[in-house]
Short mmCIF file of C-alpha atoms in Angstrom, two decimals:
data_model
loop_
_atom_site.label_atom_id
_atom_site.label_comp_id
_atom_site.label_asym_id
_atom_site.label_seq_id
_atom_site.Cartn_x
_atom_site.Cartn_y
_atom_site.Cartn_z
CA MET A 1 64.31 81.62 319.19
CA PRO A 2 62.98 85.35 318.86
CA ASN A 3 63.55 85.37 314.98
CA ALA A 4 62.37 81.65 314.32
CA PRO A 5 59.81 81.62 311.52
CA VAL A 6 56.22 80.84 312.15
CA SER A 7 54.05 78.63 309.90
CA LEU A 8 51.79 80.90 307.84
CA PRO A 9 50.15 80.89 304.32
CA ALA A 10 51.92 83.07 301.93
CA PRO A 11 50.58 86.67 301.48
CA ARG A 12 49.66 88.38 298.34
CA GLY A 13 50.54 91.92 299.73
CA MET A 14 52.83 93.15 302.58
CA LEU A 15 51.88 96.08 304.66
CA LEU A 16 54.59 97.58 306.93
CA ASP A 17 54.55 100.02 309.77
CA PHE A 18 57.31 102.80 309.42
CA GLY A 19 58.91 103.46 312.76
CA GLY A 20 59.70 100.34 314.68
CA VAL A 21 59.57 98.16 311.60
CA ILE A 22 61.44 99.74 308.74
CA ILE A 23 63.19 102.43 310.69
CA GLU A 24 64.40 102.36 314.39
CA THR A 25 64.58 105.65 316.08
CA ALA A 26 67.02 106.98 319.02
CA LYS A 27 66.55 110.36 320.78
CA ARG A 28 69.09 112.78 320.06
CA PRO A 29 70.45 114.52 323.24
CA THR A 30 70.38 118.03 321.58
CA GLY A 31 67.41 117.31 319.59
CA ARG A 32 64.77 119.46 321.54
CA ALA A 33 67.31 122.43 321.99
CA GLU A 34 67.63 122.33 318.14
CA VAL A 35 63.87 122.60 317.69
CA VAL A 36 63.73 125.48 320.08
CA THR A 37 66.48 127.31 318.16
CA HIS A 38 64.46 126.87 315.08
CA LEU A 39 61.20 127.99 316.72
CA ALA A 40 63.01 131.05 318.21
CA GLY A 41 64.33 131.91 314.76
CA LEU A 42 60.78 131.85 313.18
CA LEU A 43 59.58 134.05 315.96
CA ASP A 44 62.35 136.42 315.93
CA ARG A 45 62.02 136.91 312.10
CA ALA A 46 58.52 137.83 312.53
CA GLY A 47 59.21 140.34 315.42
CA GLN A 48 57.52 138.39 318.13
CA PRO A 49 60.46 136.96 320.21
CA VAL A 50 59.71 134.56 322.96
CA PRO A 51 62.42 133.44 325.54
CA THR A 52 64.00 130.25 324.73
CA ASP A 53 63.32 128.77 328.20
CA GLN A 54 59.79 129.49 327.69
CA LEU A 55 59.70 127.83 324.22
CA ARG A 56 61.71 124.80 325.74
CA ALA A 57 58.82 124.47 328.55
CA SER A 58 56.22 124.65 325.90
CA LEU A 59 57.88 122.09 323.76
CA ASP A 60 58.47 119.63 326.69
CA ALA A 61 54.81 120.00 327.82
CA ALA A 62 53.58 119.47 324.20
CA LEU A 63 55.49 116.23 323.81
CA THR A 64 54.24 114.90 327.05
CA ALA A 65 50.61 115.88 326.20
CA LEU A 66 50.78 114.40 322.82
CA LYS A 67 51.97 111.15 324.09
CA ALA A 68 49.01 110.97 326.40
CA TRP A 69 46.70 111.89 323.48
CA LYS A 70 48.02 109.25 321.23
CA ASN A 71 47.60 106.54 323.84
CA ALA A 72 44.15 107.64 324.72
CA SER A 73 43.36 107.75 320.92
CA SER A 74 44.42 104.07 320.43
CA ARG A 75 41.42 102.96 322.78
CA ARG A 76 39.02 104.51 320.21
CA PRO A 77 37.50 102.38 317.30
CA GLU A 78 38.10 104.87 314.55
CA PRO A 79 40.35 107.68 315.83
CA ARG A 80 41.01 110.63 313.75
CA GLU A 81 44.45 112.28 313.28
CA LEU A 82 45.19 115.75 314.43
CA SER A 83 45.99 118.27 311.65
CA HIS A 84 49.37 119.96 311.49
CA ARG A 85 47.76 123.27 312.72
CA GLU A 86 46.14 121.51 315.76
CA ILE A 87 49.49 119.92 316.85
CA VAL A 88 51.29 123.23 316.58
CA GLY A 89 48.57 125.34 317.77
CA ASP A 90 46.82 123.23 320.64
CA PHE A 91 49.96 121.45 321.87
CA LEU A 92 53.19 122.99 320.84
CA ALA A 93 52.18 126.69 321.18
CA ALA A 94 49.25 126.27 323.46
CA ASP A 95 50.43 128.67 326.31
CA LEU A 96 52.51 131.07 324.10
CA PRO A 97 51.35 134.68 323.27
CA ASP A 98 48.54 134.78 320.73
CA ALA A 99 50.84 136.37 318.01
CA ALA A 100 53.60 133.93 318.55
CA ARG A 101 51.15 131.14 318.48
CA ALA A 102 49.61 132.29 315.24
CA ILE A 103 53.07 132.50 313.74
CA LEU A 104 53.98 128.98 314.61
CA VAL A 105 50.75 127.58 313.40
CA GLY A 106 51.32 129.33 309.89
CA HIS A 107 54.68 127.33 309.75
CA ALA A 108 53.13 124.08 311.13
CA PRO A 109 54.06 121.52 308.34
CA GLU A 110 57.59 122.71 308.33
CA ILE A 111 57.91 122.66 312.19
CA LEU A 112 56.73 119.08 312.36
CA GLU A 113 59.33 118.05 309.70
CA VAL A 114 62.07 119.83 311.61
CA MET A 115 60.90 118.09 314.80
CA GLY A 116 60.99 114.71 313.03
CA ASP A 117 64.54 115.43 311.76
CA ARG A 118 66.10 117.07 315.02
CA ILE A 119 64.53 115.06 317.94
CA SER A 120 65.37 111.54 316.80
CA GLU A 121 67.96 109.70 314.71
CA HIS A 122 66.65 107.13 312.18
CA HIS A 123 68.26 103.97 311.18
CA LEU A 124 67.25 101.09 309.02
CA ARG A 125 66.23 98.00 310.86
CA PRO A 126 68.07 94.68 310.08
CA GLY A 127 66.46 92.50 307.62
CA ILE A 128 64.44 95.23 305.95
CA PRO A 129 66.45 95.38 302.54
CA GLU A 130 66.34 91.40 302.32
CA LEU A 131 62.56 91.52 303.15
CA LEU A 132 62.04 94.07 300.52
CA SER A 133 64.08 92.03 297.98
CA GLU A 134 62.30 88.79 298.84
CA CYS A 135 58.90 90.55 298.28
CA ALA A 136 60.21 91.83 294.95
CA ALA A 137 61.28 88.36 293.81
CA ARG A 138 57.96 86.84 294.59
CA GLY A 139 55.99 89.62 293.05
CA ILE A 140 54.42 90.70 296.43
CA PRO A 141 53.65 94.40 296.37
CA ILE A 142 54.58 96.39 299.51
CA GLY A 143 52.81 99.23 301.26
CA ILE A 144 53.49 101.45 304.33
CA VAL A 145 50.59 102.06 306.84
CA SER A 146 51.87 104.44 309.60
CA ASN A 147 50.81 106.97 312.11
CA ALA A 148 52.93 110.13 311.33
CA HIS A 149 53.02 113.84 312.30
CA SER A 150 54.79 114.50 309.09
CA GLY A 151 54.40 111.98 306.15
CA ARG A 152 56.62 114.02 303.93
CA HIS A 153 59.32 113.57 306.41
CA HIS A 154 59.03 109.86 306.26
CA ARG A 155 59.01 109.86 302.56
CA ARG A 156 62.16 111.88 302.45
CA ILE A 157 63.92 109.47 304.76
CA LEU A 158 63.03 106.44 302.54
CA ASP A 159 64.28 108.41 299.50
CA ASP A 160 67.39 109.36 301.11
CA LEU A 161 68.00 105.52 301.85
CA GLY A 162 67.21 104.71 298.24
CA LEU A 163 64.09 102.84 299.29
CA GLY A 164 61.26 105.13 298.25
CA HIS A 165 60.62 103.30 294.93
CA ARG A 166 60.20 100.00 296.62
CA PHE A 167 56.77 100.81 298.02
CA ALA A 168 53.72 100.70 295.93
CA VAL A 169 51.80 102.86 298.38
CA GLN A 170 52.68 104.95 301.49
CA VAL A 171 49.66 105.70 303.77
CA TYR A 172 50.44 108.17 306.69
CA SER A 173 47.88 109.35 309.16
CA ASP A 174 48.51 113.08 308.76
CA GLU A 175 47.81 112.88 304.98
CA VAL A 176 44.58 110.74 305.28
CA GLY A 177 43.20 112.25 308.48
CA ILE A 178 42.69 109.01 310.46
CA ARG A 179 45.19 107.12 312.53
CA LYS A 180 45.72 103.44 313.50
CA PRO A 181 43.91 101.53 314.99
CA HIS A 182 41.44 102.92 312.54
CA PRO A 183 41.09 99.98 310.00
CA GLY A 184 40.50 102.51 307.20
CA MET A 185 44.23 102.95 306.93
CA ILE A 186 44.80 99.34 306.01
CA ASP A 187 41.65 99.25 303.90
CA LEU A 188 43.01 102.14 301.76
CA ALA A 189 46.58 100.55 301.52
CA ALA A 190 45.20 97.23 300.46
CA GLU A 191 42.89 98.83 297.89
CA ALA A 192 45.76 100.72 296.48
CA LEU A 193 47.57 97.45 296.06
CA GLY A 194 44.61 95.91 294.21
CA LEU A 195 44.05 93.55 297.10
CA THR A 196 41.80 93.14 300.14
CA PRO A 197 43.16 93.19 303.80
CA ALA A 198 42.70 89.42 303.94
CA ASP A 199 45.24 89.14 301.26
CA CYS A 200 47.82 90.87 303.20
CA TRP A 201 50.23 90.54 306.17
CA TYR A 202 50.67 93.51 308.26
CA VAL A 203 53.85 94.22 310.28
CA GLY A 204 53.95 96.54 313.23
CA ASP A 205 55.59 97.09 316.56
CA THR A 206 52.81 98.00 318.93
CA GLN A 207 49.95 96.07 320.40
CA ASP A 208 47.40 98.83 321.08
CA ARG A 209 47.80 100.19 317.54
CA ASP A 210 49.26 97.73 315.02
CA VAL A 211 47.99 94.38 316.44
CA VAL A 212 44.55 95.85 316.95
CA VAL A 213 44.23 97.59 313.63
CA GLY A 214 45.31 94.35 311.83
CA ARG A 215 42.60 92.49 313.65
CA ARG A 216 40.00 95.12 313.02
CA ALA A 217 40.82 95.30 309.25
CA GLY A 218 40.89 91.51 308.91
CA VAL A 219 44.38 91.03 307.64
CA ALA A 220 45.69 87.43 306.91
CA ALA A 221 48.30 87.74 309.55
CA VAL A 222 49.60 90.14 311.99
CA LEU A 223 53.38 90.20 312.94
CA VAL A 224 55.23 92.29 315.36
CA THR A 225 58.90 93.43 315.41
CA ARG A 226 59.85 94.05 318.81
CA THR A 227 60.77 97.65 320.00
CA ARG A 228 60.79 99.37 323.45
CA HIS A 229 56.89 99.93 322.92
CA THR A 230 56.00 96.37 322.22
CA ASP A 231 55.88 94.90 325.66
CA ASN A 232 54.51 98.08 327.37
CA PRO A 233 51.18 98.95 325.95
CA PRO A 234 49.45 101.96 327.62
CA PHE A 235 46.46 99.74 328.58
CA ALA A 236 45.52 96.01 328.37
CA VAL A 237 45.11 94.64 324.84
CA THR A 238 43.46 91.40 324.18
CA ALA A 239 44.37 91.10 320.51
CA GLN A 240 47.33 88.92 319.81
CA ALA A 241 49.80 88.80 317.02
CA ASP A 242 50.52 85.74 314.87
CA GLY A 243 54.21 85.97 315.55
CA THR A 244 56.59 88.45 317.43
CA PHE A 245 60.22 88.85 316.46
CA ASP A 246 63.17 90.77 317.82
CA THR A 247 63.89 92.20 314.28
CA PRO A 248 62.28 92.20 310.79
CA GLU A 249 64.63 89.29 310.12
CA GLY A 250 62.04 87.06 311.59
CA VAL A 251 59.41 88.41 309.16
CA LEU A 252 61.81 87.52 306.36
CA ALA A 253 62.33 84.02 307.55
CA THR A 254 58.59 83.54 308.10
CA LEU A 255 57.80 84.79 304.55
CA ARG A 256 60.61 82.45 303.19
CA ALA A 257 58.92 79.50 304.94
CA SER A 258 55.37 80.44 304.12
CA ARG A 259 53.23 77.92 302.26
CA GLU A 260 52.54 79.10 298.77
CA THR A 261 49.43 76.66 298.31
CA ALA A 262 48.03 76.59 301.67
CA VAL A 263 44.52 77.65 302.30
CA ARG A 264 44.50 80.94 304.21
CA GLN A 265 42.57 81.60 307.25
CA PRO A 266 42.05 85.32 307.28
CA GLY A 267 41.42 87.29 310.42
CA PRO A 268 38.05 88.83 311.18
CA SER A 269 36.49 90.44 308.41
CA ARG A 270 33.38 92.70 307.88
CA PRO A 271 30.58 90.18 307.34
CA THR A 272 27.65 90.47 305.12
CA ARG A 273 24.37 88.85 305.61
CA THR A 274 21.68 87.88 303.20
CA ARG A 275 18.25 86.26 303.63
CA ARG A 276 16.34 84.09 301.24
CA GLY A 277 13.63 85.83 299.47
CA ALA A 278 15.38 89.14 299.73
CA PRO A 279 13.54 90.80 302.71
CA PRO A 280 15.39 93.65 304.32
CA THR A 281 18.30 92.84 306.74
CA ALA A 282 17.28 96.15 308.46
CA LEU A 283 14.78 98.92 307.88
CA LEU A 284 16.09 102.50 308.25
CA LEU A 285 13.54 105.16 309.16
CA ASP A 286 13.25 108.91 309.06
CA HIS A 287 11.26 110.34 311.91
CA GLY A 288 9.67 113.77 311.06
CA GLY A 289 7.01 113.19 308.39
CA VAL A 290 7.54 109.26 308.46
CA VAL A 291 6.90 108.07 312.02
CA SER A 292 4.89 111.12 312.86
CA THR A 293 3.54 114.39 311.42
CA SER A 294 3.73 117.69 313.19
CA GLN A 295 1.40 120.64 313.68
CA SER A 296 3.26 123.93 314.70
CA ASP A 297 2.32 125.49 317.89
CA PRO A 298 1.89 129.26 317.29
CA ASP A 299 2.46 129.96 321.01
CA ALA A 300 5.85 128.09 320.99
CA ALA A 301 7.99 131.31 320.76
CA ALA A 302 6.06 132.94 323.54
CA VAL A 303 6.63 129.87 325.88
CA LEU A 304 10.42 130.07 325.10
CA GLY A 305 10.27 133.83 325.37
CA ALA A 306 9.01 133.65 328.88
CA HIS A 307 11.38 130.92 329.91
CA LEU A 308 14.35 133.01 328.43
CA SER A 309 13.21 136.10 330.32
CA ASP A 310 13.18 134.07 333.61
CA LEU A 311 16.48 132.57 332.93
CA LEU A 312 18.17 135.80 332.26
CA SER A 313 16.51 137.58 335.39
CA THR A 314 18.00 134.68 337.63
CA GLY A 315 21.49 136.30 336.72
CA GLY A 316 20.36 139.83 337.27
CA LEU A 317 19.78 140.48 333.44
CA GLU A 318 16.48 142.17 332.52
CA LEU A 319 14.70 141.10 329.34
CA SER A 320 10.94 141.39 328.98
CA PRO A 321 9.06 138.17 327.84
CA GLU A 322 7.76 140.19 324.96
CA THR A 323 11.35 141.21 323.60
CA ALA A 324 12.50 137.65 324.32
CA THR A 325 9.71 136.25 322.35
CA THR A 326 10.55 138.49 319.27
CA MET A 327 14.24 137.32 319.62
CA VAL A 328 13.19 133.72 319.59
CA ARG A 329 10.82 134.19 316.63
CA ASP A 330 13.33 136.15 314.51
CA GLY A 331 16.22 134.09 315.49
CA VAL A 332 14.55 130.74 314.50
CA ALA A 333 13.59 132.22 311.12
CA SER A 334 17.10 133.35 310.52
CA TYR A 335 18.51 130.00 311.63
CA ARG A 336 16.20 128.07 309.20
CA ALA A 337 17.10 130.36 306.42
CA THR A 338 20.84 129.44 306.99
CA LYS A 339 20.04 125.72 306.94
CA HIS A 340 18.24 126.11 303.63
CA LEU A 341 21.47 127.57 302.16
CA LEU A 342 23.05 124.00 302.57
CA ASP A 343 20.40 122.41 300.29
CA GLY A 344 21.86 120.35 297.53
CA ALA A 345 25.26 119.76 299.32
CA GLN A 346 26.33 116.19 299.98
CA GLU A 347 28.48 116.79 302.96
CA VAL A 348 26.37 118.80 305.34
CA PRO A 349 27.36 119.79 308.82
CA GLN A 350 24.76 120.16 311.56
CA PRO A 351 24.70 123.70 313.11
CA GLY A 352 25.18 123.20 316.81
CA PRO A 353 22.75 124.58 319.53
CA ALA A 354 24.90 127.62 320.16
CA THR A 355 24.49 128.55 316.56
CA LEU A 356 20.70 129.00 316.90
CA TRP A 357 20.64 130.56 320.40
CA ALA A 358 23.78 132.58 320.65
CA ASP A 359 24.37 133.51 317.00
CA HIS A 360 20.76 133.94 315.67
CA VAL A 361 18.51 134.58 318.66
CA GLY A 362 21.19 136.50 320.33
CA ALA A 363 22.40 138.20 317.33
CA ASP A 364 21.68 141.79 318.51
CA ALA A 365 21.93 140.97 322.19
CA PRO A 366 24.58 142.31 324.59
CA GLU A 367 27.62 139.98 324.99
CA ARG A 368 26.63 138.95 328.41
CA VAL A 369 23.26 137.78 327.26
CA ARG A 370 24.90 136.01 324.32
CA ALA A 371 27.09 134.26 326.95
CA VAL A 372 24.06 133.07 328.95
CA LEU A 373 22.52 131.72 325.66
CA ARG A 374 25.53 129.89 324.67
CA ALA A 375 25.88 128.41 328.12
CA HIS A 376 22.29 127.11 328.03
CA ALA A 377 22.05 126.24 324.36
CA HIS A 378 21.53 122.53 324.69
CA ASP A 379 18.88 122.81 327.26
CA LEU A 380 17.11 125.66 325.16
CA MET A 381 17.24 123.53 322.08
CA HIS A 382 15.55 120.54 323.91
CA ARG A 383 13.00 122.95 325.30
CA TRP A 384 12.28 124.37 321.84
CA TYR A 385 11.87 120.97 320.33
CA THR A 386 9.46 120.02 323.04
CA VAL A 387 7.17 122.95 322.60
CA LYS A 388 7.39 124.02 318.99
CA ALA A 389 4.99 121.43 317.44
CA GLU A 390 2.59 118.59 318.30
CA HIS A 391 3.46 115.24 316.92
CA ILE A 392 0.86 112.80 315.62
CA LEU A 393 1.70 109.19 314.95
CA ARG A 394 1.16 108.32 311.40
CA GLN A 395 -1.27 105.57 310.37
CA GLY A 396 0.21 102.08 310.15
CA MET A 397 3.59 103.07 311.83
CA ARG A 398 2.94 100.87 314.93
CA ALA A 399 1.96 97.89 312.77
CA LEU A 400 4.99 98.27 310.57
CA LEU A 401 7.32 98.32 313.54
CA GLU A 402 5.59 95.24 315.07
CA LEU A 403 5.96 93.30 311.94
CA CYS A 404 9.75 94.14 311.80
CA ARG A 405 10.04 93.10 315.46
CA ASP A 406 8.14 89.78 314.83
CA GLN A 407 10.31 89.06 311.68
CA GLY A 408 13.58 89.86 313.31
CA ILE A 409 14.16 92.84 311.16
CA PRO A 410 16.13 95.59 313.20
CA VAL A 411 14.90 99.16 312.91
CA VAL A 412 17.22 102.24 313.15
CA LEU A 413 15.96 105.81 313.24
CA VAL A 414 18.06 108.11 311.07
CA SER A 415 16.72 111.54 311.52
CA ASN A 416 17.82 115.26 310.84
CA THR A 417 16.64 117.01 314.13
CA VAL A 418 17.58 119.71 316.54
CA SER A 419 17.14 117.43 319.54
CA GLY A 420 17.77 113.66 319.47
CA ARG A 421 16.79 113.81 323.23
CA GLY A 422 13.45 115.08 322.30
CA VAL A 423 12.87 112.51 319.56
CA ARG A 424 13.51 109.74 321.94
CA GLU A 425 11.03 111.28 324.49
CA ARG A 426 8.31 111.45 321.67
CA LEU A 427 8.94 107.88 320.83
CA VAL A 428 8.64 106.78 324.37
CA GLY A 429 5.31 108.92 324.59
CA HIS A 430 3.96 107.00 321.52
CA GLY A 431 5.03 103.74 323.10
CA LEU A 432 7.36 102.90 320.13
CA GLU A 433 10.77 103.06 321.97
CA PRO A 434 10.84 99.14 322.55
CA LEU A 435 10.48 98.71 318.82
CA ILE A 436 13.45 100.74 317.85
CA SER A 437 16.88 99.10 317.72
CA GLY A 438 19.06 102.14 317.34
CA TYR A 439 19.05 105.90 316.86
CA VAL A 440 21.34 108.11 314.58
CA PHE A 441 20.36 111.87 315.13
CA SER A 442 22.01 114.63 313.11
CA ASP A 443 22.48 116.82 316.15
CA GLU A 444 24.43 114.09 317.93
CA VAL A 445 26.46 112.99 314.82
CA GLY A 446 27.30 116.56 313.77
CA ARG A 447 26.11 115.99 310.17
CA ARG A 448 22.77 116.25 308.37
CA LYS A 449 21.31 114.00 305.59
CA PRO A 450 21.87 113.95 302.72
CA ASP A 451 25.39 113.53 304.25
CA VAL A 452 25.77 109.68 304.00
CA ALA A 453 27.65 109.57 307.49
CA LEU A 454 24.31 109.12 309.26
CA ILE A 455 23.28 106.06 307.07
CA ARG A 456 26.78 104.54 307.36
CA GLU A 457 26.44 104.74 311.12
CA ALA A 458 23.07 102.93 311.01
CA LEU A 459 24.64 100.27 308.74
CA THR A 460 27.30 99.70 311.29
CA MET A 461 24.71 99.37 313.98
CA VAL A 462 22.93 96.49 312.14
CA ASP A 463 26.10 95.02 310.67
CA ALA A 464 24.63 94.92 307.21
CA PRO A 465 25.47 95.95 303.61
CA ALA A 466 23.59 98.83 302.34
CA SER A 467 22.33 96.82 299.46
CA ALA A 468 20.41 94.47 301.80
CA CYS A 469 18.65 97.33 303.68
CA TRP A 470 15.58 99.50 303.14
CA PHE A 471 15.11 102.97 303.87
CA LEU A 472 11.73 104.92 304.43
CA GLY A 473 11.83 108.72 304.24
CA ASP A 474 9.58 111.53 303.16
CA GLN A 475 11.93 113.92 301.37
CA ALA A 476 13.78 113.46 298.18
CA ARG A 477 16.58 115.89 298.68
CA THR A 478 17.56 114.49 302.08
CA ASP A 479 16.30 110.99 302.39
CA GLY A 480 16.26 109.91 298.82
CA VAL A 481 19.65 111.39 298.03
CA ALA A 482 21.43 109.92 301.25
CA ALA A 483 19.96 106.56 300.70
CA HIS A 484 20.90 106.49 296.90
CA ILE A 485 24.45 107.62 297.64
CA ALA A 486 25.03 105.18 300.35
CA GLY A 487 23.68 102.19 298.09
CA ILE A 488 20.53 101.26 300.01
CA GLY A 489 18.97 98.51 298.05
CA ARG A 490 15.31 99.57 298.41
CA ARG A 491 14.66 103.40 298.83
CA VAL A 492 11.03 104.28 299.69
CA LEU A 493 9.42 107.76 300.03
CA THR A 494 6.01 108.37 301.59
CA ARG A 495 3.66 111.02 300.76
CA GLY A 496 1.92 113.01 303.57
CA GLY A 497 5.25 114.18 305.11
CA LYS A 498 7.37 117.28 304.20
CA GLY A 499 7.98 116.53 300.58
CA SER A 500 5.75 117.82 297.76
CA ASN A 501 3.98 115.19 295.62
CA GLU A 502 5.66 116.55 292.49
CA THR A 503 9.04 116.21 293.99
CA LEU A 504 8.38 112.76 295.39
CA GLN A 505 7.05 111.58 291.99
CA ARG A 506 10.11 113.03 290.07
CA ALA A 507 12.43 111.18 292.52
CA LEU A 508 10.57 107.89 291.60
CA ASP A 509 10.67 108.69 287.80
CA THR A 510 14.46 109.31 287.81
CA GLY A 511 15.28 106.26 289.77
CA LEU A 512 16.43 108.26 292.76
CA VAL A 513 13.99 106.09 294.84
CA THR A 514 12.58 102.76 294.11
CA ASP A 515 9.08 103.10 295.55
CA LEU A 516 6.66 105.72 296.41
CA ILE A 517 3.76 105.08 298.89
CA ASP A 518 0.84 107.05 300.50
CA SER A 519 1.59 106.10 304.06
CA PRO A 520 3.91 104.01 306.28
CA ALA A 521 1.03 101.46 306.24
CA ASP A 522 1.49 100.81 302.61
CA LEU A 523 5.07 99.42 303.33
CA ILE A 524 3.72 96.43 305.02
CA PRO A 525 2.38 94.64 301.86
CA LEU A 526 5.72 95.55 300.17
CA LEU A 527 7.66 93.89 303.08
CA THR A 528 5.40 90.90 303.64
CA ALA A 529 5.73 90.03 299.89
CA THR A 530 9.40 89.34 300.50
CA LEU A 531 9.11 87.31 303.55
CA ASP A 532 9.20 83.49 303.30
CA HIS A 533 6.14 83.15 305.54
CA PRO A 534 4.06 86.26 305.45
CA PRO A 535 1.96 86.83 308.60
CA HIS A 536 -1.69 86.24 308.65
CA ALA A 537 -3.76 88.85 306.97
CA THR A 538 -5.46 89.72 310.16
CA ALA A 539 -2.30 90.05 312.27
CA TYR A 540 -1.92 93.56 311.17
CA PRO A 541 -4.45 96.22 310.36
CA THR A 542 -5.28 96.59 306.81
CA PRO A 543 -4.72 100.08 305.65
CA GLU A 544 -7.79 102.20 305.10
CA HIS A 545 -6.55 103.12 301.74
CA THR A 546 -4.19 101.13 299.59
CA PRO A 547 -3.03 103.44 296.65
CA ASP A 548 -3.10 102.19 293.15
CA THR A 549 -0.58 104.81 292.19
CA GLN A 550 2.06 103.02 294.05
CA ARG A 551 5.14 102.25 291.53
CA THR A 552 8.20 100.35 291.72
CA ALA A 553 11.07 101.56 289.41
#
């Protein structure tokens, strides 16, 4: 029986998808034509008319491309949602004249609401009013978790049906910037209800988005109300629902039959791990100034200048090595000054390679030269990293990494750098690469410390809570701030890197960091003191100097 109840523990919260669960949609035969009429009216009013057949072709292509994009996004672990402007500018108006495209982008939120109204009819699914009433009678709060191009359109539909007030929270992808199967949407809804995902049932209609997101978030049960999408996922999905029903009436029957006192068996949750004696679950390391120190090469600009001159001459462009060297030297100085302007920010974007080479090195160059610089920016950045400095391994680093390996403590490198590729090559050259479990580089993530995005990615790699991890860095304003905001349990800075002694000491005195040491070697006794069975004293080299100034806040 398609709507027969299944046996489940009672939920403390109920999370529902919008389309396919609360609302059933049906395409309106004249819907696309009405949207075209609306678009044409906007363009005519602005004095930039476009033939309606061209608008219709653009709309049809956009809806097909958007469907493909949505299906592809469902394969990603944490997909983001397109903005209103992206949907209109990059899909709906992608092949229209620039002026018309700009006009429609300026009306993006309105256009998406109109599309929601005109393209489909919306009808309440059977069993929803009774399900909402049953939840209210049991004191079970209800939330909505839905992918949407226009959350405000969905809200208006519910208000028109007299149901808006029945939902304690409504989470729509266009409003929060992520889309299912990103588990963050369910996390947010559950938190708004004062619950955890493991307290809630989640009801959807698709396998690739709804069943997967429920399992990723760790909800108590995932239920499916069947629509035309349910049995035809765009790709194979291994996650399975706890129950599938033809209509929401099956969810209602299951809720009424749920066991109030049963012990719930929640789905997969985000595990935390602790170890007796509080040694670190993982060690996160900065690179420059921590793993190694560097000595700048005064000839680096000349080396890059010679290469740049040769590169341009291959395409018939003449630039002397001397001029190219000056361009590199001045461009790098300008680029570094721009990066310093970001100091103190907590959300810090990483300037891409083209920013250095096309915008700074090529600032005053002809457009054709700038085009070559932009095209070769990634290769030039790697070459620059390779030649700009000599890297010297810091005392005790190898012994520290070997200790972590022997104690089963994963090590993840978390570094601001212009070339993660170059850093990996340095580690191979030092013979350290086998001792590193993972890498998070700013040029690859697109963010720079103190942006905590880098540390959060490292924590995901080691599958550990921040409080159980240690971080070793050398700069208070980047390493110390990022580790503190992320909630890292033990935050250690080392002297001898890029941070001044005064700044490092102030970070310790204010509690920004927990420890201040003279070299990475000095982390070994701090770490071994937390282990159940410290290694024999001769197993690791004793630091030549163990500072008596080491303090723990």
